[in-house]
C-alpha cells in the first residue's frame, strides 16, 4: 500500500504539489490523470526518492519511504519513465536485464538475456530488437523497452509514466492488457499516469485527478462518468470550457 | 553605513559561495574515492573507463609531447646562444619536459578530451533521466559512473604522463640531433645522467593528481547539470574550466612541495 500524506513540493516559486493526499491499496491499479505540468511525474518520483518533498510524508506498507535500507526498498519497485530513460550506451537486452546483470538479483548472463527477450516479447518487440541500441529504435519502441525494463525483475510495485503515449492504438491496447495482467495475475500494485482515456478505463481500479497540486477527485473507475465533479467532467470529456482554465 | 558595507557583504558572499563549492567538490571527491574500494564493483565499467581515458588518449598526449619537446629544444638552443650556453639543450629539455611540460600538457589535454566528454555524457544522462533510472534500478551513480572513471584517471594518467615525458624528450632529441648538430650518444647520456629519480617521481605524482582532478571535475559537473541542452553545454564548459585551472594550481603546489628548497 502506498500513502501520500499532505505532500508538498515546490521548485523555486513554482509550487507543484500543495498537499497531495492519496492512498493506493495493495494489489490495485491506480491511474493518475490531470493536466500537463500539474506534477503527476513529480508525485511518483517522490515515492522513489528521486524528488524530495518539502513537507509531508509518503508511506509504503506503513513505513516512511525515507527510512530503512534503500537498496532493499528500491528492489521492490519498477518504473517506466515518461521519456524512456534508456541507457544509450547499452544494447536493448542489457537495458531490460539491467537489474538481473548486477547487484542482489544477479543471474547468469544467458538466463538474464532469456528473461529480457521474454519481456520484450510481452511488450510486442521481436527478439531481433534485443541486440540493437536504444538510439536505433523508434519512440514507441523505446517506450516499450522502458516498459520491459520496468517489469523485468517482477517488482511488487510498478509506476508507469504515460505507458501508451506515442503508441499506435493496437499497441496501446496490448500494453493496457499487459498492465492489467501484471496487476491481476501477479498481484502487483500499479500507479499509472496517462492522458489516454481509453487506457484509464482499461487499466484502472481507481482513478485520481491531480489539479492545482491536490487530488481534486478520486474514486473507483466505475464512478468516473457520474462523479458530478465539474473538473473531472471537463477533463475526461476534453472540453475547452469549464472550471479548469485552458488558456493561461 | 549599509551602503559602505554592501561591497564587503558582496565580497563575503562570493567568498562563502566559493568556499561552499570547494567544500562540495572535496566531499564529492572523497566519497568517490571511497566507492572505489567498496563493493559492488563494476569491472566492465572500469575496463571501458581505462580504454576511454587511458588508451584512447595516448595519440593526443603523445603528439602534444612530441611537438612540445621539439619546440623546447629549439627555444633553449636559440635562447642559450645569447650567453654561449647552447650545450645545455639536453639537460633543460629533460628537466622541462619531465618536471613541468610533460605533466602539464598531458593534464590539459586530458582536461580537454576526457573531462569534457565525461561531463557531457553524464550531464546528458542526467537530463534524459538516465541517472534517475540508474537509482531506481538499485545502482549507485557514484559507484557505477564516477568510481570507475576516477580509478582509471588515477592509474592511467600517470602512465600517460610517463609516456609523454619519454616522447617529449625524444622530440627534443630528434630536433637537436637532426638540425642542431648534437651528437646522438652524448645527447642521450647527458639526459640520463642529469635526470634524478625525484624528477620522475614528481612527474608521475602530478599525473596521478591531474588524472584525479580531470575525472572528478567531469563527473561532478555532469551530475550538477541543469536541464536541457543548455544545461549540458554549461556543465561541459564549467567542468573543463575548473579542471584546467585546478590542474595548473595543483601543478604549482606540487612543484613547490617537491623542489622549493
Ligand atoms: N527537476 C525539476 N526542476 C524544476 N522544475 C521541475 C522539475 N521537475 C518538474 N518540475 C516542474 O514541476 C511541474 C510538474 O512537472 P511534472 O513533470 O510532474 O508534470 P506532469 O504532470 O508529469 O506533466 P505531463 O503530463 O506534461 O508529463 C512542471 O511545472 C515542471 O516544470
Ligand atoms: Mg509527466
Coordinates of C-alpha atoms and ligand atoms in Angstrom, one line a residue:
Chain A
X1 CA 0.0 0.0 0.0
X2 CA 1.2 3.5 -0.9
X3 CA 0.0 6.5 1.1
X4 CA 0.8 10.1 0.4
X5 CA 0.2 12.3 3.4
X6 CA 0.0 16.1 2.7
X7 CA 2.9 16.1 0.4
X8 CA 4.2 19.5 -0.7
X9 CA 6.9 20.2 -3.3
X10 CA 7.9 23.5 -4.9
X11 CA 10.7 24.2 -7.5
X12 CA 11.7 27.8 -6.7
X13 CA 8.5 29.8 -6.8
X14 CA 6.7 27.1 -8.8
X15 CA 4.5 25.3 -6.2
X16 CA 3.8 22.0 -7.8
X17 CA 2.4 19.7 -5.1
X18 CA 0.4 21.6 -2.4
X19 CA -0.9 19.0 0.0
X20 CA -1.2 15.8 -2.0
X21 CA -3.0 13.1 0.0
X22 CA -3.8 9.8 -1.7
X23 CA -4.0 6.1 -0.9
X24 CA -3.2 3.3 -3.3
X25 CA -4.3 -0.1 -1.8
X26 CA -2.1 -3.1 -2.3
X27 CA -2.6 -5.1 -5.4
X28 CA -4.7 -2.5 -7.1
X29 CA -4.2 -0.3 -10.1
X30 CA -4.4 3.5 -9.6
X31 CA -4.5 5.8 -12.5
X32 CA -3.5 9.4 -12.1
X33 CA -4.9 11.9 -14.5
X34 CA -4.5 15.6 -14.7
X35 CA -3.4 18.5 -16.9
X36 CA 0.1 18.7 -18.3
X37 CA 2.5 20.2 -15.8
X38 CA 0.4 19.6 -12.7
X39 CA 3.0 17.4 -11.0
X40 CA 2.0 13.8 -11.8
X41 CA 5.5 12.8 -12.6
X42 CA 6.8 14.6 -9.6
X43 CA 4.4 12.8 -7.4
X44 CA 5.6 9.3 -8.4
X45 CA 9.2 10.3 -8.4
X46 CA 8.8 11.5 -4.8
X47 CA 7.8 7.9 -3.8
X48 CA 11.2 6.7 -5.1
X49 CA 13.1 9.5 -3.5
X50 CA 14.1 11.0 -6.9
X51 CA 12.4 14.1 -5.7
X52 CA 12.4 15.1 -2.1
X53 CA 9.2 16.5 -0.8
X54 CA 9.4 19.8 1.1
X55 CA 6.8 18.8 3.5
X56 CA 4.6 15.7 4.3
X57 CA 5.5 12.1 4.0
X58 CA 5.0 9.0 1.9
X59 CA 4.4 5.6 3.4
X60 CA 4.8 2.3 1.7
X61 CA 3.3 -0.6 3.7
X62 CA 3.1 1.8 6.6
X63 CA 6.8 2.6 6.6
X64 CA 8.2 6.0 5.7
X65 CA 10.0 5.9 2.4
X66 CA 12.9 7.9 3.7
X67 CA 13.7 5.3 6.4
X68 CA 15.3 1.9 6.2
X69 CA 17.5 0.2 3.7
X70 CA 17.3 2.0 0.3
X71 CA 18.5 -0.9 -1.8
X72 CA 16.0 -3.3 -0.4
X73 CA 13.3 -0.6 -0.8
X74 CA 14.1 0.1 -4.4
X75 CA 14.4 -3.6 -5.3
X76 CA 10.6 -3.8 -4.8
X77 CA 9.9 -1.2 -7.5
X78 CA 9.8 -0.9 -11.2
X79 CA 9.5 2.3 -13.0
X80 CA 8.8 3.4 -16.6
X81 CA 10.0 6.9 -17.1
X82 CA 8.0 9.3 -19.3
X83 CA 10.9 9.7 -21.6
X84 CA 12.0 6.1 -21.5
X85 CA 15.4 6.9 -19.9
X86 CA 17.1 4.0 -21.6
X87 CA 20.8 3.7 -21.2
X88 CA 22.0 4.6 -24.6
X89 CA 25.4 3.0 -24.1
X90 CA 23.9 -0.4 -23.6
X91 CA 22.1 -2.7 -26.1
X92 CA 18.4 -3.2 -25.6
X93 CA 18.6 -6.5 -23.9
X94 CA 21.1 -5.2 -21.3
X95 CA 18.8 -2.3 -20.6
X96 CA 15.9 -4.7 -20.0
X97 CA 18.0 -7.1 -17.9
X98 CA 20.0 -4.3 -16.1
X99 CA 18.9 -5.4 -12.7
X100 CA 19.5 -9.0 -13.5
X101 CA 23.0 -8.5 -14.6
X102 CA 24.4 -6.9 -11.4
X103 CA 23.7 -6.4 -7.7
X104 CA 21.5 -8.5 -5.4
X105 CA 19.3 -10.0 -8.2
X106 CA 22.3 -11.0 -10.4
X107 CA 21.9 -14.1 -12.6
X108 CA 23.9 -15.9 -15.2
X109 CA 24.2 -13.8 -18.4
X110 CA 22.4 -16.3 -20.6
X111 CA 19.5 -16.5 -18.2
X112 CA 19.2 -12.8 -17.9
X113 CA 19.2 -12.5 -21.7
X114 CA 16.4 -15.1 -22.0
X115 CA 14.3 -13.2 -19.4
X116 CA 14.9 -9.9 -21.3
X117 CA 13.8 -11.5 -24.6
X118 CA 10.7 -12.9 -23.0
X119 CA 9.8 -9.4 -21.5
X120 CA 10.5 -7.8 -24.9
X121 CA 8.1 -10.3 -26.4
X122 CA 5.4 -9.3 -23.9
X123 CA 5.6 -5.7 -24.9
X124 CA 5.4 -6.7 -28.6
X125 CA 9.0 -6.4 -29.6
X126 CA 10.8 -9.1 -31.7
X127 CA 13.9 -10.9 -30.3
X128 CA 16.0 -9.1 -33.0
X129 CA 15.4 -5.9 -31.1
X130 CA 17.5 -7.3 -28.2
X131 CA 20.8 -6.5 -29.8
X132 CA 20.0 -3.1 -31.2
X133 CA 20.9 0.1 -29.4
X134 CA 18.1 2.4 -28.0
X135 CA 19.0 5.1 -30.4
X136 CA 18.2 2.8 -33.3
X137 CA 14.6 2.3 -32.2
X138 CA 11.5 4.4 -32.8
X139 CA 10.0 6.5 -30.0
X140 CA 7.2 4.0 -29.4
X141 CA 9.7 1.1 -29.4
X142 CA 11.9 2.9 -26.9
X143 CA 8.9 3.3 -24.7
X144 CA 8.1 -0.4 -24.8
X145 CA 11.7 -1.3 -24.0
X146 CA 11.4 1.0 -21.0
X147 CA 8.3 -0.9 -20.0
X148 CA 10.0 -4.2 -20.4
X149 CA 12.8 -2.9 -18.2
X150 CA 10.3 -1.8 -15.5
X151 CA 8.8 -5.3 -15.3
X152 CA 11.9 -7.3 -15.8
X153 CA 12.6 -8.2 -12.2
X154 CA 8.9 -8.8 -11.4
X155 CA 8.5 -5.9 -9.0
X156 CA 5.8 -5.7 -6.4
X157 CA 5.1 -2.1 -7.1
X158 CA 5.2 -0.6 -10.6
X159 CA 5.0 3.0 -11.8
X160 CA 4.1 3.7 -15.4
X161 CA 4.6 7.3 -16.6
X162 CA 2.5 7.5 -19.7
X163 CA 2.9 4.0 -21.0
X164 CA 0.8 4.3 -24.1
X165 CA 1.9 7.8 -25.3
X166 CA 3.3 7.6 -28.8
X167 CA 2.0 4.1 -29.5
X168 CA -0.4 3.1 -32.2
X169 CA -3.9 2.2 -31.0
X170 CA -3.4 -1.6 -31.3
X171 CA -0.1 -1.5 -29.5
X172 CA -1.7 0.8 -26.8
X173 CA -4.3 -1.9 -26.4
X174 CA -1.6 -4.6 -26.0
X175 CA 0.1 -2.5 -23.3
X176 CA -3.1 -1.8 -21.5
X177 CA -3.8 -5.5 -21.3
X178 CA -0.3 -6.2 -20.1
X179 CA -0.5 -3.7 -17.3
X180 CA -3.9 -5.2 -16.3
X181 CA -2.4 -8.7 -16.4
X182 CA 0.5 -7.7 -14.2
X183 CA -1.9 -6.4 -11.5
X184 CA -4.4 -9.2 -11.7
X185 CA -2.1 -12.2 -12.2
X186 CA 1.0 -11.1 -10.3
X187 CA -0.8 -9.1 -7.6
X188 CA 1.4 -6.1 -8.2
X189 CA 0.4 -2.6 -7.1
X190 CA 0.5 -0.2 -10.1
X191 CA 0.4 3.5 -10.4
X192 CA -0.1 4.7 -13.9
X193 CA -0.1 8.3 -15.3
X194 CA -1.9 8.7 -18.5
X195 CA -3.7 11.2 -20.7
X196 CA -5.4 8.4 -22.7
X197 CA -9.0 7.9 -21.5
X198 CA -9.3 4.5 -23.2
X199 CA -6.3 3.5 -21.2
X200 CA -7.8 4.8 -18.0
X201 CA -10.8 2.6 -18.4
X202 CA -8.8 -0.4 -19.4
X203 CA -6.2 -0.2 -16.6
X204 CA -7.7 1.4 -13.6
X205 CA -9.3 0.1 -10.5
X206 CA -9.3 3.6 -9.1
X207 CA -8.7 7.0 -10.6
X208 CA -7.3 10.1 -9.1
X209 CA -7.3 13.5 -10.6
X210 CA -4.5 15.9 -9.8
X211 CA -5.2 19.6 -10.2
X212 CA -3.6 22.7 -8.6
X213 CA -1.3 20.5 -6.5
X214 CA -4.0 18.5 -4.8
X215 CA -6.2 15.5 -5.6
X216 CA -9.4 17.1 -6.9
X217 CA -11.3 13.8 -7.2
X218 CA -10.6 10.2 -6.5
X219 CA -12.8 7.1 -6.8
X220 CA -13.4 3.8 -8.5
X221 CA -13.3 3.8 -12.3
X222 CA -17.0 2.9 -12.4
X223 CA -17.9 6.3 -10.9
X224 CA -15.8 8.2 -13.5
X225 CA -18.8 9.2 -15.6
X226 CA -21.2 10.2 -12.9
X227 CA -18.9 11.8 -10.4
X228 CA -20.7 15.1 -10.5
X229 CA -17.3 16.8 -10.3
X230 CA -17.1 19.6 -12.8
X231 CA -13.3 19.5 -13.0
X232 CA -13.3 15.8 -13.7
X233 CA -16.1 16.1 -16.2
X234 CA -14.3 18.8 -18.1
X235 CA -11.1 16.7 -18.1
X236 CA -12.5 13.4 -19.3
X237 CA -14.6 14.9 -22.0
X238 CA -11.8 17.2 -23.1
X239 CA -13.8 20.4 -23.1
X240 CA -12.0 23.7 -23.5
X241 CA -14.7 25.4 -21.4
X242 CA -15.1 24.7 -17.7
X243 CA -13.6 25.4 -14.3
X244 CA -10.1 24.4 -15.5
X245 CA -8.7 27.4 -17.4
X246 CA -7.1 26.0 -20.6
X247 CA -5.5 29.2 -21.7
X248 CA -3.4 30.7 -19.0
Chain B
X1 CA 26.6 52.7 6.8
X2 CA 24.9 49.9 4.9
X3 CA 26.0 51.5 1.6
X4 CA 29.5 51.4 2.8
X5 CA 29.3 47.8 3.9
X6 CA 27.5 46.4 0.9
X7 CA 30.6 45.8 -1.2
X8 CA 32.0 43.9 1.7
X9 CA 28.9 41.9 2.1
X10 CA 29.1 41.1 -1.6
X11 CA 32.7 40.0 -1.3
X12 CA 31.8 38.0 1.8
X13 CA 29.0 36.2 -0.1
X14 CA 31.2 35.5 -3.1
X15 CA 33.9 34.0 -0.8
X16 CA 31.4 32.0 1.1
X17 CA 29.9 30.7 -2.2
X18 CA 33.4 29.8 -3.5
X19 CA 34.3 28.0 -0.2
X20 CA 31.0 26.1 -0.3
X21 CA 31.5 24.8 -3.8
X22 CA 35.1 23.9 -3.0
X23 CA 33.8 22.0 0.1
X24 CA 31.2 20.3 -2.1
X25 CA 33.7 19.2 -4.6
X26 CA 36.0 17.9 -1.9
X27 CA 33.3 15.9 -0.3
X28 CA 32.3 14.6 -3.7
X29 CA 35.9 13.6 -4.5
X30 CA 36.4 11.8 -1.1
X31 CA 33.1 10.0 -1.5
X32 CA 34.0 8.9 -5.0
X33 CA 37.4 7.7 -3.8
X34 CA 35.8 5.6 -1.0
X35 CA 33.4 4.0 -3.5
X36 CA 36.4 2.6 -5.4
X37 CA 37.2 0.3 -2.5
X38 CA 33.7 -0.7 -1.5
X39 CA 31.6 -3.3 -3.4
X40 CA 29.7 -3.8 -5.6
X41 CA 32.3 -3.4 -8.3
X42 CA 31.6 -2.9 -12.0
X43 CA 34.5 -4.5 -13.9
X44 CA 33.1 -3.7 -17.3
X45 CA 32.7 -0.1 -16.5
X46 CA 36.2 0.0 -15.1
X47 CA 37.5 -1.6 -18.3
X48 CA 35.7 0.9 -20.5
X49 CA 37.0 3.8 -18.5
X50 CA 40.6 2.5 -18.8
X51 CA 40.2 2.3 -22.5
X52 CA 38.5 5.6 -22.9
X53 CA 40.6 7.6 -20.6
X54 CA 44.0 5.9 -20.9
X55 CA 44.4 4.1 -24.1
X56 CA 42.5 6.4 -26.4
X57 CA 44.2 9.5 -25.0
X58 CA 47.6 8.1 -26.0
X59 CA 47.8 9.7 -29.5
X60 CA 46.8 13.2 -28.5
X61 CA 49.1 13.2 -25.4
X62 CA 52.0 11.7 -27.4
X63 CA 51.7 14.2 -30.3
X64 CA 51.5 17.2 -27.9
X65 CA 54.6 15.9 -26.0
X66 CA 56.5 15.3 -29.3
X67 CA 55.9 18.9 -30.6
X68 CA 56.5 20.5 -27.2
X69 CA 59.8 18.7 -26.8
X70 CA 60.9 19.7 -30.3
X71 CA 59.9 23.3 -29.7
X72 CA 61.6 23.3 -26.3
X73 CA 64.9 22.2 -27.9
X74 CA 64.8 25.0 -30.5
X75 CA 64.0 27.6 -27.9
X76 CA 66.7 26.6 -25.5
X77 CA 69.2 26.4 -28.3
X78 CA 68.5 29.9 -29.6
X79 CA 68.0 31.3 -26.1
X80 CA 71.1 29.6 -24.8
X81 CA 73.1 31.0 -27.7
X82 CA 72.7 34.5 -26.3
X83 CA 75.1 33.6 -23.5
X84 CA 77.0 30.8 -25.1
X85 CA 75.1 28.0 -23.4
X86 CA 73.8 26.1 -26.4
X87 CA 75.2 22.9 -24.9
X88 CA 72.6 22.7 -22.1
X89 CA 69.8 21.7 -24.5
X90 CA 69.6 18.0 -23.4
X91 CA 69.6 18.8 -19.7
X92 CA 67.0 21.6 -19.9
X93 CA 64.7 19.6 -22.3
X94 CA 64.8 16.7 -19.9
X95 CA 64.1 18.8 -16.8
X96 CA 61.5 21.0 -18.6
X97 CA 59.7 18.0 -20.1
X98 CA 59.7 15.7 -17.1
X99 CA 59.1 18.1 -14.3
X100 CA 56.8 20.6 -15.9
X101 CA 55.7 20.4 -19.5
X102 CA 55.1 16.7 -19.7
X103 CA 52.6 16.5 -16.9
X104 CA 51.0 19.9 -17.5
X105 CA 50.5 19.3 -21.3
X106 CA 49.1 15.9 -20.6
X107 CA 46.9 17.2 -17.8
X108 CA 45.5 19.9 -20.0
X109 CA 44.9 17.6 -22.9
X110 CA 43.1 15.2 -20.6
X111 CA 41.0 18.0 -19.3
X112 CA 40.1 18.9 -22.9
X113 CA 39.5 15.4 -24.1
X114 CA 38.4 13.4 -21.1
X115 CA 36.8 15.9 -18.7
X116 CA 34.6 17.4 -21.4
X117 CA 33.4 14.0 -22.6
X118 CA 32.7 12.7 -19.1
X119 CA 30.8 15.9 -18.3
X120 CA 28.8 15.9 -21.5
X121 CA 28.0 12.2 -21.2
X122 CA 26.9 12.3 -17.5
X123 CA 25.0 15.6 -18.0
X124 CA 23.1 14.1 -20.9
X125 CA 22.3 11.0 -18.8
X126 CA 21.1 13.4 -16.1
X127 CA 18.9 15.4 -18.5
X128 CA 17.4 12.3 -20.0
X129 CA 16.6 10.9 -16.6
X130 CA 19.1 8.0 -17.1
X131 CA 20.6 8.9 -13.7
X132 CA 17.2 8.6 -12.1
X133 CA 16.7 5.3 -13.9
X134 CA 20.0 4.0 -12.5
X135 CA 18.9 4.9 -9.0
X136 CA 15.6 3.1 -9.4
X137 CA 17.5 0.1 -10.6
X138 CA 19.3 0.0 -7.3
X139 CA 22.6 1.2 -8.8
X140 CA 24.5 3.9 -7.1
X141 CA 25.5 6.5 -9.8
X142 CA 28.6 7.3 -7.8
X143 CA 29.7 3.7 -7.9
X144 CA 28.6 3.0 -11.4
X145 CA 29.7 6.2 -13.2
X146 CA 32.2 8.1 -11.0
X147 CA 34.3 5.5 -9.3
X148 CA 35.4 3.6 -12.4
X149 CA 36.4 6.8 -14.2
X150 CA 38.2 8.2 -11.2
X151 CA 40.1 4.9 -10.8
X152 CA 41.1 5.0 -14.5
X153 CA 42.2 8.6 -14.1
X154 CA 44.4 7.9 -11.1
X155 CA 46.1 5.0 -12.8
X156 CA 46.3 5.7 -16.5
X157 CA 47.1 9.4 -16.4
X158 CA 50.5 9.0 -14.6
X159 CA 51.3 6.3 -17.2
X160 CA 50.3 8.7 -20.0
X161 CA 52.5 11.3 -18.4
X162 CA 55.4 8.9 -18.2
X163 CA 55.0 8.0 -21.9
X164 CA 54.6 11.7 -22.7
X165 CA 57.8 12.5 -20.9
X166 CA 59.7 10.0 -22.9
X167 CA 58.2 11.1 -26.2
X168 CA 58.8 14.8 -25.3
X169 CA 62.5 14.1 -24.6
X170 CA 62.6 12.1 -27.9
X171 CA 61.1 15.1 -29.7
X172 CA 63.9 17.3 -28.3
X173 CA 66.4 14.6 -29.2
X174 CA 65.3 14.5 -32.8
X175 CA 65.4 18.2 -33.3
X176 CA 68.8 18.5 -31.5
X177 CA 70.5 15.7 -33.4
X178 CA 68.9 16.3 -36.8
X179 CA 69.0 20.0 -37.1
X180 CA 71.1 21.5 -34.2
X181 CA 74.1 19.3 -34.7
X182 CA 74.2 17.4 -31.4
X183 CA 75.9 14.1 -31.1
X184 CA 73.2 11.4 -30.5
X185 CA 75.0 9.3 -28.0
X186 CA 76.2 12.3 -26.0
X187 CA 72.7 13.8 -26.0
X188 CA 71.2 10.6 -24.5
X189 CA 74.0 10.2 -22.0
X190 CA 73.6 13.8 -20.9
X191 CA 69.8 13.4 -20.5
X192 CA 70.1 10.2 -18.5
X193 CA 72.9 11.4 -16.3
X194 CA 71.2 14.6 -15.5
X195 CA 67.7 13.4 -14.5
X196 CA 67.2 12.4 -10.9
X197 CA 64.7 9.9 -9.5
X198 CA 62.8 12.8 -7.8
X199 CA 62.2 14.5 -11.2
X200 CA 60.5 11.4 -12.5
X201 CA 58.6 10.8 -9.2
X202 CA 57.3 14.3 -9.2
X203 CA 56.2 13.9 -12.8
X204 CA 54.2 10.7 -12.0
X205 CA 52.7 12.2 -8.9
X206 CA 51.5 15.2 -10.9
X207 CA 50.0 12.8 -13.4
X208 CA 48.1 11.0 -10.7
X209 CA 46.7 14.1 -9.2
X210 CA 45.8 15.6 -12.6
X211 CA 44.0 12.4 -13.5
X212 CA 42.0 12.6 -10.4
X213 CA 41.1 16.3 -10.9
X214 CA 40.2 15.8 -14.6
X215 CA 37.9 12.8 -13.9
X216 CA 36.3 14.2 -10.7
X217 CA 35.5 17.5 -12.3
X218 CA 33.9 15.9 -15.3
X219 CA 31.7 13.7 -13.1
X220 CA 30.9 16.4 -10.6
X221 CA 29.8 19.0 -13.2
X222 CA 27.9 16.3 -15.2
X223 CA 25.9 15.3 -12.1
X224 CA 25.2 19.0 -11.3
X225 CA 23.9 19.7 -14.8
X226 CA 20.9 21.9 -15.3
X227 CA 18.0 20.9 -17.5
X228 CA 18.1 20.7 -21.3
X229 CA 20.8 21.0 -24.0
X230 CA 21.8 24.3 -22.4
X231 CA 22.5 22.6 -19.1
X232 CA 24.7 20.0 -20.8
X233 CA 26.7 22.8 -22.6
X234 CA 27.1 24.7 -19.4
X235 CA 28.2 21.7 -17.4
X236 CA 30.8 20.7 -20.1
X237 CA 32.2 24.2 -20.2
X238 CA 32.4 24.6 -16.4
X239 CA 34.0 21.2 -16.0
X240 CA 36.8 21.9 -18.4
X241 CA 37.4 25.4 -17.0
X242 CA 37.5 24.1 -13.4
X243 CA 39.7 21.1 -14.4
X244 CA 42.2 23.2 -16.3
X245 CA 42.6 25.9 -13.6
X246 CA 42.8 23.3 -10.8
X247 CA 45.4 21.3 -12.7
X248 CA 47.6 24.4 -13.1
X249 CA 47.1 25.3 -9.5
X250 CA 47.9 21.8 -8.3
X251 CA 50.9 21.8 -10.6
X252 CA 52.2 24.9 -8.9
X253 CA 51.7 23.4 -5.4
X254 CA 53.3 20.1 -6.2
X255 CA 56.3 21.8 -7.9
X256 CA 56.6 23.9 -4.7
X257 CA 56.3 20.8 -2.5
X258 CA 59.0 18.9 -4.4
X259 CA 61.5 21.5 -5.4
X260 CA 61.4 24.6 -3.3
X261 CA 64.4 24.4 -1.0
Ligands
LIG1 N1 13.7 18.9 -11.6 C1 12.9 19.9 -11.7 N2 13.3 21.2 -11.6 C2 12.4 22.2 -11.7 N3 11.2 22.1 -12.0 C3 10.7 20.9 -12.2 C4 11.5 19.7 -12.0 N4 10.7 18.6 -12.3 C5 9.5 19.1 -12.5 N5 9.4 20.5 -12.5 C6 8.3 21.3 -12.7 O1 7.2 20.7 -12.0 C7 6.0 20.8 -12.7 C8 5.3 19.5 -12.8 O2 6.1 18.6 -13.6 P1 5.7 17.2 -13.9 O3 6.8 16.6 -14.8 O4 5.4 16.4 -12.7 O5 4.4 17.4 -14.8 P2 3.4 16.3 -15.3 O6 2.1 16.4 -14.5 O7 4.0 15.0 -15.3 O8 3.1 16.8 -16.7 P3 3.0 16.0 -18.1 O9 1.6 15.4 -18.2 O10 3.2 17.0 -19.2 O11 4.1 14.9 -18.1 C9 6.3 21.5 -14.0 O12 6.0 22.8 -14.0 C10 7.8 21.3 -14.1 O13 8.4 22.4 -14.8
LIG2 MG1 4.9 13.8 -16.6

